[in-house]
Coordinates of C-alpha atoms in Angstrom, one line a residue:
M1 CA -70.5 130.0 107.2
G2 CA -67.2 131.1 108.9
K3 CA -66.6 127.6 110.4
A4 CA -67.4 125.9 107.1
Y5 CA -64.9 128.2 105.3
A6 CA -62.3 127.6 108.0
D7 CA -62.7 123.9 107.6
W8 CA -62.5 124.1 103.9
K9 CA -59.5 126.3 104.0
L10 CA -57.6 123.9 106.3
S11 CA -58.4 121.0 103.9
Q12 CA -56.9 122.9 100.9
T13 CA -53.3 122.1 100.0
S14 CA -51.0 125.1 99.6
V15 CA -48.4 125.1 96.9
T16 CA -46.2 127.5 98.8
E17 CA -46.1 128.7 102.4
P18 CA -47.3 132.3 103.0
D19 CA -43.9 133.2 104.4
E20 CA -42.1 132.0 101.3
V21 CA -44.4 134.1 99.1
E22 CA -43.9 137.2 101.3
E23 CA -40.1 136.8 101.3
A24 CA -40.1 136.4 97.5
Y25 CA -42.3 139.6 97.2
K26 CA -40.0 141.5 99.4
K27 CA -37.0 140.5 97.3
V28 CA -38.7 141.6 94.1
I29 CA -39.9 144.9 95.6
A30 CA -36.3 145.6 96.8
T31 CA -35.1 145.5 93.2
L32 CA -37.6 148.1 92.0
S33 CA -37.4 151.9 91.9
P34 CA -39.7 153.7 94.3
E35 CA -42.0 154.6 91.4
Q36 CA -42.2 151.0 90.3
E37 CA -42.8 149.8 93.8
E38 CA -45.7 152.3 94.1
V39 CA -47.3 151.0 90.9
I40 CA -47.0 147.4 92.1
T41 CA -48.4 148.3 95.5
K42 CA -51.4 150.2 94.0
Y43 CA -52.0 147.2 91.7
C44 CA -52.0 144.8 94.7
D45 CA -54.3 147.1 96.6
Q46 CA -56.7 147.2 93.6
I47 CA -56.8 143.4 93.4
F48 CA -57.5 143.1 97.2
N49 CA -60.2 145.8 97.0
S50 CA -61.9 144.1 94.1
G51 CA -61.9 140.8 95.9
A52 CA -63.5 142.4 98.9
E53 CA -66.2 144.0 96.8
T54 CA -67.0 140.7 95.1
E55 CA -67.1 139.0 98.5
E56 CA -69.6 141.6 99.8
F57 CA -71.7 141.3 96.7
F58 CA -72.1 137.5 97.1
Y59 CA -72.5 137.7 100.8
R60 CA -75.5 140.1 100.4
L61 CA -77.0 137.8 97.8
G62 CA -76.7 134.9 100.1
L63 CA -78.2 136.9 103.0
K64 CA -81.2 137.9 100.8
D65 CA -81.7 134.2 99.8
G66 CA -81.5 133.2 103.4
M67 CA -84.2 135.7 104.4
K68 CA -86.5 134.6 101.6
M69 CA -85.9 131.0 102.6
K70 CA -86.8 131.8 106.3
K71 CA -90.0 133.5 105.2
I72 CA -91.0 130.5 103.0
I73 CA -90.2 128.0 105.8
K74 CA -92.2 130.0 108.3
G75 CA -95.2 129.9 105.9
I76 CA -94.9 126.2 105.4
M77 CA -94.6 125.7 109.2
R78 CA -97.8 127.7 109.8
K79 CA -99.7 125.7 107.2
L80 CA -98.5 122.4 108.7
S81 CA -99.5 123.4 112.2
R82 CA -103.1 124.1 111.3

């Protein structure tokens, strides 16, 4: 799955380069008060954490599906080899 994702990611076109986005973020953060910066940072952290939780949820579902499929395939192979 990792290789498939890496291949897919490389084929995607990016509107902006990551460095450009980071520079723009730094410029915006520099204009904020420490309190505002903290709020923005917490918001970004929450978004990243939510994405990680979603990824884990779907990964586990895929893993369960894969294990079920393996069991089914093994059963089919046993029946065919008789």
